[in-house]
């Protein structure tokens, strides 16, 4: 990955939903680099953004964003926060966007995973530098080893091994960042529904008694896809993931270290300790 | 596979739910082999079974089943029909079962896919011969080529290729008999929830606009797992699969030929023709 700029210039945060953009902004400020938040309309939290120098922008307003970034002296950008993919008709396309339109449309048609990375490449083609969390706030990434009081037992370790093997097999297909393995059985594979929806499915399969294993068995195993550009699409875990895993009756979460963001780490670990779940970072 | 017995002895059908046990029974009768239906209590349809020589048996009553099979002169067995896995406590274990208990418990703990095949092996160890649909009614298996008026276009063909590759990659893991691929994206992977539930998920993802492809795009690709014993666990498609695929907005179904049973073929093809979907058998 790219080394972080140590030149003290402001960093533009292209900020979607959730608390992570502000956590990153705080980290940058603590490092002495001014964050300038480019708050994505409809995604970014208006309350929290008011703490920072910010501009509201719409997805599709590339021209406006480019001008504002230059006016703020931001050469470095970070894309951060959740983004539910809007309909093309909901995008407000400005003149600058219309000029780069073929690239945007191509980006759009490429599917969720590639939209942001292609938009990022457009920014890069215009002289900006796109950094990842690894560059600006590596302390937010999943660490190696257990974060929790509880640790995987031998049965959970075996489920983790199996889950990693499934994810490795699926990796070439741009699918399956996560699986649930219970007592050696691959119970659920994540498609495009997302990890939370997959865990909700496992909870339902338990209620329907399709899954009959004891509660406290099974592991959510989560990794990044091969070739995934982690500057744009970093798997994220947090307290909600722990709550969903608890509802699914699992023993814990195993996440490839360095390849996932931990949102609200302290709250997540407290929730896991309380529920008796482990959260463990696997060496990449 | 084993050659069918041409000796004209009666065939014992261990019959679960759905119409397939009776279709197979009719096929056997047409071939001049008497079917004797061993109707599984709680699964087999009481109305239809009355047309045939039959005995009601419970899962777990191995001893009783063995005696009845011998009394009926059945050396050959076929396991056929749907079977939702019961709780161990719901099984009525008879003396014959208690004698083979360690094998049954092992079979039970092995998970859905292996329960029937291990029970089958117990019957084999007691001198019975377990036949597959391929042996007794191969005309019920998915044929090669299009069954429907509609055929896959180039886009659907590309989705089929991708789906087969994903299933091949997952095959070693005893998971994923089916995937949904839309415009090159792997949208859903079947875990233990079953094909119908996976298709319902895709329909929901469309309603939620997570999947934004036009209706009439995408393919359900379905195969048997590597090493799957097709005498016990044959993937099945039928009119319901077509209806679910239609609700999921797909262009059609692609099923590996010879490795899946077609339930109510005529009704399935009529439903597909009416909905504008294709059903195509892929060469194995």
Coordinates of C-alpha atoms in Angstrom, one line a residue:
Chain A
X1 CA 0.0 0.0 0.0
X2 CA 0.8 3.6 -0.4
X3 CA 2.7 5.4 2.4
X4 CA 0.7 8.1 4.2
X5 CA 1.5 11.7 3.3
X6 CA 3.4 13.2 6.2
X7 CA 3.2 16.7 4.7
X8 CA 0.4 17.9 6.9
X9 CA -1.9 18.8 4.0
X10 CA -5.6 18.4 4.7
X11 CA -7.3 15.1 3.9
X12 CA -10.6 15.0 2.1
X13 CA -12.9 12.4 3.5
X14 CA -15.6 11.3 1.1
X15 CA -18.0 10.3 3.8
X16 CA -20.9 7.9 3.6
X17 CA -23.1 6.7 6.5
X18 CA -22.3 5.4 9.9
X19 CA -19.9 6.6 12.6
X20 CA -16.6 5.5 10.9
X21 CA -16.1 8.7 8.9
X22 CA -16.0 10.7 12.1
X23 CA -13.7 8.2 13.9
X24 CA -11.3 8.5 11.0
X25 CA -11.6 12.3 11.0
X26 CA -10.8 12.3 14.7
X27 CA -7.8 10.1 14.1
X28 CA -6.5 12.4 11.4
X29 CA -6.9 15.4 13.6
X30 CA -5.0 13.6 16.4
X31 CA -2.2 13.0 13.9
X32 CA -2.1 16.7 13.0
X33 CA -3.8 16.4 9.6
X34 CA -6.9 18.5 9.1
X35 CA -9.9 16.4 7.9
X36 CA -12.3 18.0 5.4
X37 CA -15.4 16.0 5.3
X38 CA -17.2 15.8 1.9
X39 CA -20.5 14.6 3.3
X40 CA -22.5 12.5 0.8
X41 CA -26.1 13.7 0.8
X42 CA -28.5 11.0 1.9
X43 CA -25.8 8.9 3.5
X44 CA -23.6 11.1 5.9
X45 CA -24.9 11.9 9.4
X46 CA -25.7 15.7 9.5
X47 CA -25.3 15.9 13.3
X48 CA -21.9 14.5 13.6
X49 CA -20.5 16.2 10.5
X50 CA -21.1 19.6 12.0
X51 CA -18.0 19.1 14.3
X52 CA -15.8 19.2 11.2
X53 CA -15.0 21.5 8.2
X54 CA -17.4 20.0 5.7
X55 CA -19.2 20.3 2.4
X56 CA -22.3 18.5 1.4
X57 CA -21.9 16.8 -2.0
X58 CA -24.1 14.5 -4.0
X59 CA -22.9 11.3 -5.6
X60 CA -22.5 12.2 -9.2
X61 CA -21.3 15.7 -8.5
X62 CA -17.7 15.0 -9.5
X63 CA -17.1 18.5 -10.8
X64 CA -18.3 20.2 -7.7
X65 CA -16.3 17.8 -5.5
X66 CA -13.2 18.3 -7.5
X67 CA -13.4 22.2 -7.2
X68 CA -14.1 22.0 -3.5
X69 CA -11.3 19.6 -2.8
X70 CA -8.8 21.9 -4.7
X71 CA -10.1 25.0 -2.9
X72 CA -9.5 23.2 0.4
X73 CA -6.0 22.2 -0.6
X74 CA -6.8 18.4 -0.3
X75 CA -4.6 16.3 -2.5
X76 CA -5.3 13.1 -0.5
X77 CA -8.7 11.5 -0.3
X78 CA -10.2 8.7 1.8
X79 CA -13.5 7.0 0.9
X80 CA -15.2 5.9 4.1
X81 CA -18.6 5.0 5.4
X82 CA -21.5 2.9 4.2
X83 CA -23.1 3.5 0.9
X84 CA -26.2 1.8 -0.3
X85 CA -26.0 1.9 -4.1
X86 CA -28.5 4.5 -5.4
X87 CA -30.5 4.1 -8.6
X88 CA -28.9 5.9 -11.5
X89 CA -32.0 8.1 -11.7
X90 CA -31.4 9.3 -8.1
X91 CA -27.9 10.5 -8.8
X92 CA -27.7 14.2 -9.5
X93 CA -25.3 14.4 -12.3
X94 CA -23.4 17.8 -12.6
X95 CA -21.4 19.1 -15.6
X96 CA -18.1 17.7 -14.3
X97 CA -19.7 14.3 -13.9
X98 CA -21.3 14.5 -17.4
X99 CA -17.7 15.1 -18.8
X100 CA -16.5 11.9 -17.1
X101 CA -19.8 10.2 -17.7
X102 CA -18.6 7.1 -19.7
X103 CA -16.3 6.2 -16.8
X104 CA -19.1 6.7 -14.3
X105 CA -21.6 4.6 -16.2
X106 CA -19.0 1.9 -16.6
X107 CA -18.3 2.1 -12.9
X108 CA -21.9 1.9 -12.2
X109 CA -22.5 -1.1 -14.4
X110 CA -19.6 -2.9 -12.8
X111 CA -21.6 -3.8 -9.7
X112 CA -21.4 -2.7 -6.1
X113 CA -17.8 -3.7 -5.4
X114 CA -16.3 -1.8 -8.2
X115 CA -18.4 1.4 -8.2
X116 CA -16.3 3.2 -5.6
X117 CA -13.0 1.9 -6.8
X118 CA -13.7 3.2 -10.3
X119 CA -14.9 6.5 -9.0
X120 CA -11.7 6.6 -7.1
X121 CA -9.7 5.9 -10.2
X122 CA -11.4 8.9 -11.8
X123 CA -10.2 11.1 -8.9
X124 CA -6.8 9.6 -9.3
X125 CA -6.8 10.4 -13.1
X126 CA -7.5 14.0 -12.0
X127 CA -4.4 14.2 -9.8
X128 CA -5.8 13.2 -6.4
X129 CA -4.3 10.5 -4.3
X130 CA -6.7 7.9 -2.7
X131 CA -5.5 6.6 0.6
X132 CA -6.9 3.6 2.6
X133 CA -7.7 3.2 6.3
X134 CA -4.5 1.2 6.4
X135 CA -2.6 4.5 5.5
X136 CA -4.5 6.9 7.7
X137 CA -5.9 5.0 10.7
X138 CA -4.5 1.4 10.8
X139 CA -5.5 1.2 14.5
X140 CA -9.1 0.8 13.3
X141 CA -8.3 -2.4 11.5
X142 CA -9.0 -5.9 12.9
X143 CA -5.9 -6.9 15.0
X144 CA -4.5 -10.5 15.1
X145 CA -5.6 -12.7 18.0
X146 CA -8.5 -12.7 20.4
X147 CA -10.1 -9.3 21.2
X148 CA -12.4 -10.9 23.7
X149 CA -12.3 -12.8 27.0
X150 CA -13.6 -15.9 25.2
X151 CA -11.5 -17.8 22.8
X152 CA -12.4 -20.5 20.1
X153 CA -12.2 -24.1 21.4
X154 CA -11.1 -27.0 19.2
X155 CA -14.5 -27.4 17.6
X156 CA -14.7 -23.7 16.7
X157 CA -11.1 -23.8 15.4
X158 CA -12.1 -26.6 13.0
X159 CA -15.1 -24.6 11.8
X160 CA -12.7 -21.6 11.2
X161 CA -10.4 -23.7 9.1
X162 CA -13.3 -25.0 7.0
X163 CA -14.7 -21.5 6.6
X164 CA -11.4 -20.1 5.4
X165 CA -11.1 -22.9 2.9
X166 CA -14.6 -22.1 1.5
X167 CA -13.8 -18.4 1.3
X168 CA -10.6 -19.2 -0.5
X169 CA -12.4 -21.3 -3.0
X170 CA -15.0 -18.6 -3.7
X171 CA -12.5 -15.8 -3.8
X172 CA -12.0 -15.8 -7.6
X173 CA -15.7 -15.2 -8.1
X174 CA -16.2 -11.8 -6.5
X175 CA -18.6 -13.3 -4.0
X176 CA -18.6 -14.6 -0.5
X177 CA -16.8 -12.4 2.0
X178 CA -18.4 -14.4 4.8
X179 CA -19.7 -17.9 5.7
X180 CA -21.2 -19.5 8.7
X181 CA -19.9 -23.0 9.6
X182 CA -21.5 -24.9 12.4
X183 CA -20.0 -28.3 13.6
X184 CA -18.2 -28.6 10.3
X185 CA -21.3 -27.9 8.1
X186 CA -21.2 -24.9 5.8
X187 CA -24.6 -23.5 6.8
X188 CA -24.7 -20.2 4.9
X189 CA -22.6 -18.5 2.3
X190 CA -22.9 -14.7 1.8
X191 CA -24.0 -13.6 -1.6
X192 CA -24.9 -9.9 -2.2
X193 CA -27.3 -9.8 0.7
X194 CA -24.6 -8.8 3.2
X195 CA -23.3 -10.3 6.4
X196 CA -26.1 -9.1 8.6
X197 CA -28.7 -10.6 6.4
X198 CA -26.8 -13.9 6.2
X199 CA -26.6 -14.0 10.0
X200 CA -30.4 -13.3 10.3
X201 CA -30.9 -16.2 7.9
X202 CA -29.0 -18.5 10.2
X203 CA -31.0 -17.3 13.2
X204 CA -34.2 -18.2 11.2
X205 CA -32.8 -21.6 10.2
X206 CA -32.3 -22.2 13.9
X207 CA -35.9 -21.1 14.8
X208 CA -37.2 -23.4 12.0
X209 CA -35.1 -26.2 13.4
X210 CA -33.3 -26.7 10.1
X211 CA -30.1 -26.0 12.1
X212 CA -30.4 -28.2 15.2
X213 CA -26.9 -27.6 16.7
X214 CA -26.7 -26.4 20.3
X215 CA -26.6 -22.7 20.8
X216 CA -23.1 -21.5 21.2
X217 CA -21.8 -23.6 18.3
X218 CA -20.5 -22.3 15.0
X219 CA -18.5 -19.4 13.6
X220 CA -18.9 -16.5 11.3
X221 CA -15.7 -16.4 9.2
X222 CA -15.1 -13.2 7.3
X223 CA -12.4 -12.2 4.9
X224 CA -11.7 -9.7 2.1
X225 CA -12.0 -11.0 -1.5
X226 CA -8.9 -11.7 -3.5
X227 CA -8.1 -8.5 -5.5
X228 CA -10.5 -6.4 -3.5
X229 CA -9.2 -2.8 -3.3
X230 CA -9.3 -2.3 0.4
X231 CA -9.2 1.5 0.0
X232 CA -12.8 1.4 -1.2
X233 CA -14.4 -1.7 0.1
X234 CA -13.2 -2.8 3.5
X235 CA -15.4 -5.4 5.2
X236 CA -16.6 -4.0 8.5
X237 CA -17.6 -5.6 11.8
X238 CA -18.9 -4.0 14.9
X239 CA -21.4 -4.4 17.8
X240 CA -24.2 -5.1 15.4
X241 CA -22.3 -8.0 13.9
X242 CA -21.8 -9.5 17.4
X243 CA -25.5 -9.1 18.2
X244 CA -26.5 -10.8 14.9
X245 CA -24.0 -13.6 15.6
X246 CA -25.5 -14.0 19.1
X247 CA -29.0 -14.2 17.6
X248 CA -27.7 -16.8 15.2
X249 CA -26.5 -18.9 18.2
X250 CA -22.9 -18.8 17.1
X251 CA -19.8 -19.3 19.3
X252 CA -18.0 -16.4 17.8
X253 CA -16.5 -14.3 14.9
X254 CA -13.3 -15.0 13.1
X255 CA -12.1 -12.1 10.9
X256 CA -9.0 -11.9 8.8
X257 CA -6.8 -9.4 10.5
X258 CA -5.9 -6.2 8.7
X259 CA -8.6 -6.8 6.1
X260 CA -11.6 -5.5 8.0
X261 CA -12.5 -2.4 9.8
X262 CA -13.7 -2.6 13.4
X263 CA -16.5 -0.1 14.1
X264 CA -16.9 0.9 17.8
X265 CA -14.3 -1.7 19.0
X266 CA -14.9 -1.2 22.7
X267 CA -18.7 -1.6 22.4
X268 CA -18.2 -4.6 20.2
X269 CA -15.9 -6.4 22.7
X270 CA -18.2 -5.5 25.6
X271 CA -21.1 -7.0 23.7
X272 CA -19.2 -10.1 22.9
X273 CA -17.9 -10.6 26.4
X274 CA -21.4 -10.2 27.8
X275 CA -22.8 -12.7 25.3
X276 CA -20.0 -15.2 25.8
X277 CA -18.8 -14.9 22.1
X278 CA -15.3 -14.7 20.9
X279 CA -14.0 -12.2 18.3
X280 CA -10.7 -13.3 16.9
X281 CA -8.4 -11.9 14.2
X282 CA -6.9 -14.5 11.9
X283 CA -3.4 -14.0 10.4
X284 CA -3.9 -13.0 6.8
Chain B
X1 CA -24.1 -47.2 -11.3
X2 CA -25.6 -50.6 -10.5
X3 CA -27.7 -52.3 -13.3
X4 CA -31.3 -52.7 -12.5
X5 CA -32.5 -56.1 -11.5
X6 CA -34.4 -57.7 -14.4
X7 CA -35.6 -60.6 -12.2
X8 CA -39.0 -59.2 -11.7
X9 CA -38.8 -59.3 -7.9
X10 CA -40.8 -56.6 -6.1
X11 CA -39.1 -53.3 -5.3
X12 CA -39.4 -51.7 -1.9
X13 CA -39.9 -47.9 -2.1
X14 CA -38.9 -46.2 1.1
X15 CA -41.2 -43.2 0.4
X16 CA -41.0 -39.7 1.8
X17 CA -43.2 -36.7 0.9
X18 CA -44.3 -35.4 -2.5
X19 CA -45.6 -37.0 -5.6
X20 CA -42.3 -38.6 -6.8
X21 CA -42.6 -41.9 -4.8
X22 CA -45.9 -42.6 -6.7
X23 CA -44.5 -41.6 -10.1
X24 CA -41.6 -44.0 -9.5
X25 CA -44.1 -46.7 -8.3
X26 CA -46.1 -46.2 -11.5
X27 CA -42.9 -46.5 -13.6
X28 CA -41.9 -49.7 -11.9
X29 CA -45.4 -51.2 -12.4
X30 CA -45.2 -50.3 -16.1
X31 CA -41.9 -52.2 -16.3
X32 CA -43.6 -55.2 -14.7
X33 CA -41.9 -54.9 -11.3
X34 CA -44.3 -54.7 -8.4
X35 CA -43.7 -51.7 -6.1
X36 CA -44.2 -52.1 -2.4
X37 CA -44.4 -48.7 -0.7
X38 CA -42.9 -48.4 2.7
X39 CA -44.6 -45.1 3.6
X40 CA -42.7 -43.0 6.1
X41 CA -45.1 -41.8 8.7
X42 CA -45.4 -38.1 8.8
X43 CA -43.9 -37.7 5.3
X44 CA -45.7 -39.9 2.8
X45 CA -49.1 -38.9 1.3
X46 CA -51.8 -41.3 2.7
X47 CA -54.2 -40.6 -0.1
X48 CA -51.9 -41.6 -2.9
X49 CA -50.3 -44.5 -1.1
X50 CA -53.6 -46.3 -1.0
X51 CA -53.3 -47.2 -4.7
X52 CA -50.3 -49.4 -3.9
X53 CA -49.4 -52.3 -1.7
X54 CA -47.9 -50.5 1.2
X55 CA -46.9 -50.5 4.8
X56 CA -46.6 -47.6 7.2
X57 CA -43.2 -47.4 8.9
X58 CA -41.5 -44.8 11.1
X59 CA -38.0 -43.6 10.6
X60 CA -36.0 -45.4 13.2
X61 CA -38.0 -48.6 12.8
X62 CA -35.3 -50.5 11.0
X63 CA -36.2 -53.9 12.5
X64 CA -39.8 -53.7 11.4
X65 CA -38.9 -52.4 8.0
X66 CA -36.4 -55.2 7.5
X67 CA -39.0 -57.9 8.5
X68 CA -41.7 -56.4 6.2
X69 CA -39.3 -56.1 3.3
X70 CA -38.3 -59.7 3.6
X71 CA -41.9 -60.8 4.0
X72 CA -42.7 -58.9 0.8
X73 CA -39.8 -60.6 -1.1
X74 CA -38.1 -57.2 -1.7
X75 CA -34.4 -57.5 -2.1
X76 CA -34.1 -54.2 -4.0
X77 CA -34.9 -50.8 -2.4
X78 CA -35.3 -47.3 -3.6
X79 CA -35.2 -44.3 -1.3
X80 CA -37.5 -41.6 -2.7
X81 CA -39.4 -38.5 -1.7
X82 CA -38.7 -35.5 0.5
X83 CA -37.7 -35.8 4.1
X84 CA -37.4 -33.0 6.5
X85 CA -34.9 -34.1 9.1
X86 CA -36.8 -35.0 12.3
X87 CA -35.4 -34.4 15.8
X88 CA -33.8 -37.4 17.3
X89 CA -36.5 -37.3 20.0
X90 CA -39.2 -37.6 17.3
X91 CA -37.8 -40.8 15.9
X92 CA -39.5 -43.9 17.2
X93 CA -36.6 -46.3 17.8
X94 CA -37.5 -50.0 17.7
X95 CA -35.5 -52.9 18.8
X96 CA -33.9 -53.5 15.4
X97 CA -32.9 -49.9 15.3
X98 CA -31.5 -50.0 18.8
X99 CA -29.3 -52.9 17.7
X100 CA -27.8 -50.8 14.8
X101 CA -28.0 -47.7 17.0
X102 CA -24.3 -46.6 16.8
X103 CA -24.6 -46.5 13.0
X104 CA -27.9 -44.6 13.1
X105 CA -26.6 -42.1 15.5
X106 CA -23.4 -41.6 13.5
X107 CA -25.6 -41.2 10.4
X108 CA -27.7 -38.7 12.2
X109 CA -24.8 -36.6 13.4
X110 CA -23.3 -36.6 9.9
X111 CA -25.9 -34.0 8.7
X112 CA -28.7 -34.1 6.3
X113 CA -26.8 -35.2 3.2
X114 CA -25.4 -38.3 4.8
X115 CA -28.3 -39.5 6.9
X116 CA -30.1 -41.4 4.2
X117 CA -27.0 -42.8 2.6
X118 CA -25.8 -44.1 5.9
X119 CA -29.2 -45.6 6.6
X120 CA -29.0 -47.1 3.1
X121 CA -25.6 -48.6 4.0
X122 CA -27.2 -50.3 7.0
X123 CA -29.8 -51.9 4.7
X124 CA -27.0 -53.0 2.4
X125 CA -25.1 -54.5 5.3
X126 CA -28.2 -56.6 5.9
X127 CA -28.3 -58.0 2.4
X128 CA -30.6 -55.5 0.6
X129 CA -29.6 -53.7 -2.6
X130 CA -30.2 -50.0 -2.8
X131 CA -31.0 -48.8 -6.3
X132 CA -31.2 -45.2 -7.6
X133 CA -33.7 -43.4 -9.9
X134 CA -31.1 -43.8 -12.6
X135 CA -31.6 -47.6 -12.3
X136 CA -35.4 -47.8 -12.0
X137 CA -36.8 -44.7 -13.7
X138 CA -34.1 -42.9 -15.7
X139 CA -36.8 -41.1 -17.7
X140 CA -37.5 -39.0 -14.6
X141 CA -34.0 -37.5 -14.6
X142 CA -33.2 -34.1 -16.1
X143 CA -32.5 -34.5 -19.9
X144 CA -29.8 -32.7 -21.8
X145 CA -30.8 -29.6 -23.8
X146 CA -33.7 -27.2 -23.6
X147 CA -37.0 -28.6 -22.3
X148 CA -38.8 -25.4 -23.0
X149 CA -39.7 -23.1 -25.9
X150 CA -37.4 -20.5 -24.6
X151 CA -33.7 -20.9 -24.7
X152 CA -30.8 -19.1 -23.0
X153 CA -29.4 -16.1 -24.9
X154 CA -25.7 -15.2 -24.9
X155 CA -26.0 -13.3 -21.6
X156 CA -27.7 -16.2 -19.9
X157 CA -25.1 -18.6 -21.3
X158 CA -22.4 -16.5 -19.7
X159 CA -24.2 -16.5 -16.4
X160 CA -24.5 -20.3 -16.7
X161 CA -20.7 -20.7 -17.2
X162 CA -20.0 -18.5 -14.2
X163 CA -22.5 -20.5 -12.0
X164 CA -21.0 -23.8 -13.0
X165 CA -17.6 -22.5 -12.0
X166 CA -18.8 -21.4 -8.6
X167 CA -20.5 -24.7 -8.0
X168 CA -17.3 -26.6 -9.0
X169 CA -15.3 -24.5 -6.6
X170 CA -17.7 -25.2 -3.8
X171 CA -18.1 -28.9 -4.6
X172 CA -15.4 -30.1 -2.2
X173 CA -17.2 -28.5 0.8
X174 CA -20.4 -30.4 0.8
X175 CA -22.4 -27.2 0.2
X176 CA -23.9 -25.2 -2.7
X177 CA -25.9 -27.3 -5.0
X178 CA -27.2 -24.1 -6.5
X179 CA -26.4 -20.5 -7.2
X180 CA -28.1 -17.5 -8.8
X181 CA -26.0 -15.5 -11.2
X182 CA -27.4 -12.3 -12.7
X183 CA -25.5 -10.4 -15.4
X184 CA -22.2 -12.0 -14.3
X185 CA -22.8 -11.3 -10.6
X186 CA -23.0 -14.2 -8.1
X187 CA -26.1 -12.9 -6.3
X188 CA -26.9 -15.9 -4.0
X189 CA -25.2 -19.1 -3.0
X190 CA -27.3 -22.0 -1.5
X191 CA -26.3 -23.1 1.9
X192 CA -28.5 -25.5 3.9
X193 CA -31.6 -23.3 3.4
X194 CA -32.5 -25.1 0.1
X195 CA -33.1 -23.9 -3.4
X196 CA -36.6 -22.5 -2.9
X197 CA -35.5 -20.4 0.1
X198 CA -32.5 -19.1 -1.9
X199 CA -34.8 -18.1 -4.8
X200 CA -37.2 -16.4 -2.4
X201 CA -34.2 -14.4 -1.1
X202 CA -33.4 -13.3 -4.6
X203 CA -37.0 -12.2 -5.1
X204 CA -36.7 -10.2 -1.8
X205 CA -33.4 -8.6 -2.9
X206 CA -35.1 -7.5 -6.1
X207 CA -38.0 -6.0 -4.1
X208 CA -35.5 -4.2 -1.9
X209 CA -33.7 -3.0 -5.0
X210 CA -30.4 -4.5 -3.9
X211 CA -30.7 -6.4 -7.2
X212 CA -31.5 -3.8 -9.8
X213 CA -31.1 -5.9 -13.0
X214 CA -34.1 -5.9 -15.3
X215 CA -36.7 -8.7 -14.8
X216 CA -35.9 -11.6 -17.0
X217 CA -32.2 -11.6 -16.3
X218 CA -30.2 -14.2 -14.5
X219 CA -30.1 -17.9 -14.1
X220 CA -30.5 -20.5 -11.4
X221 CA -27.7 -23.0 -11.9
X222 CA -28.1 -26.3 -10.1
X223 CA -25.8 -29.4 -9.9
X224 CA -25.1 -32.3 -7.7
X225 CA -22.2 -32.1 -5.3
X226 CA -19.1 -34.0 -6.0
X227 CA -19.2 -37.4 -4.3
X228 CA -23.0 -37.0 -3.6
X229 CA -24.6 -40.5 -3.6
X230 CA -27.4 -39.9 -6.1
X231 CA -29.3 -42.9 -4.9
X232 CA -30.2 -41.0 -1.7
X233 CA -30.0 -37.3 -2.4
X234 CA -30.9 -36.3 -5.9
X235 CA -31.5 -32.6 -6.4
X236 CA -35.1 -32.1 -7.6
X237 CA -36.7 -29.4 -9.8
X238 CA -40.3 -29.0 -10.7
X239 CA -43.1 -26.5 -11.2
X240 CA -42.5 -24.9 -7.9
X241 CA -38.8 -24.2 -8.8
X242 CA -40.1 -22.5 -12.0
X243 CA -42.6 -20.4 -10.1
X244 CA -39.9 -19.3 -7.6
X245 CA -37.5 -18.5 -10.4
X246 CA -40.1 -16.4 -12.0
X247 CA -40.8 -14.6 -8.8
X248 CA -37.0 -14.0 -8.5
X249 CA -37.1 -12.3 -12.0
X250 CA -34.8 -14.8 -13.6
X251 CA -34.5 -15.8 -17.3
X252 CA -34.4 -19.5 -16.6
X253 CA -33.0 -22.6 -14.9
X254 CA -29.9 -24.5 -15.9
X255 CA -29.7 -28.0 -14.3
X256 CA -26.9 -30.5 -14.8
X257 CA -28.5 -33.4 -16.8
X258 CA -28.8 -36.8 -15.2
X259 CA -28.0 -35.4 -11.8
X260 CA -31.4 -34.1 -10.9
X261 CA -35.0 -35.4 -10.8
X262 CA -37.7 -33.6 -12.6
X263 CA -41.0 -33.7 -10.6
X264 CA -44.1 -33.2 -12.7
X265 CA -42.2 -32.4 -15.9
X266 CA -45.1 -31.5 -18.1
X267 CA -46.5 -29.1 -15.6
X268 CA -43.0 -27.6 -15.1
X269 CA -42.5 -27.0 -18.8
X270 CA -46.0 -25.5 -19.2
X271 CA -45.3 -23.1 -16.3
X272 CA -41.9 -22.1 -17.8
X273 CA -43.3 -21.6 -21.3
X274 CA -46.1 -19.5 -19.9
X275 CA -43.7 -17.4 -17.8
X276 CA -41.2 -17.1 -20.7
X277 CA -38.5 -18.9 -18.7
X278 CA -36.1 -21.5 -20.1
X279 CA -35.3 -24.8 -18.4
X280 CA -32.1 -26.4 -19.9
X281 CA -30.2 -29.5 -19.0
X282 CA -26.4 -29.1 -19.0
X283 CA -24.1 -31.9 -20.1
X284 CA -22.6 -33.4 -17.0

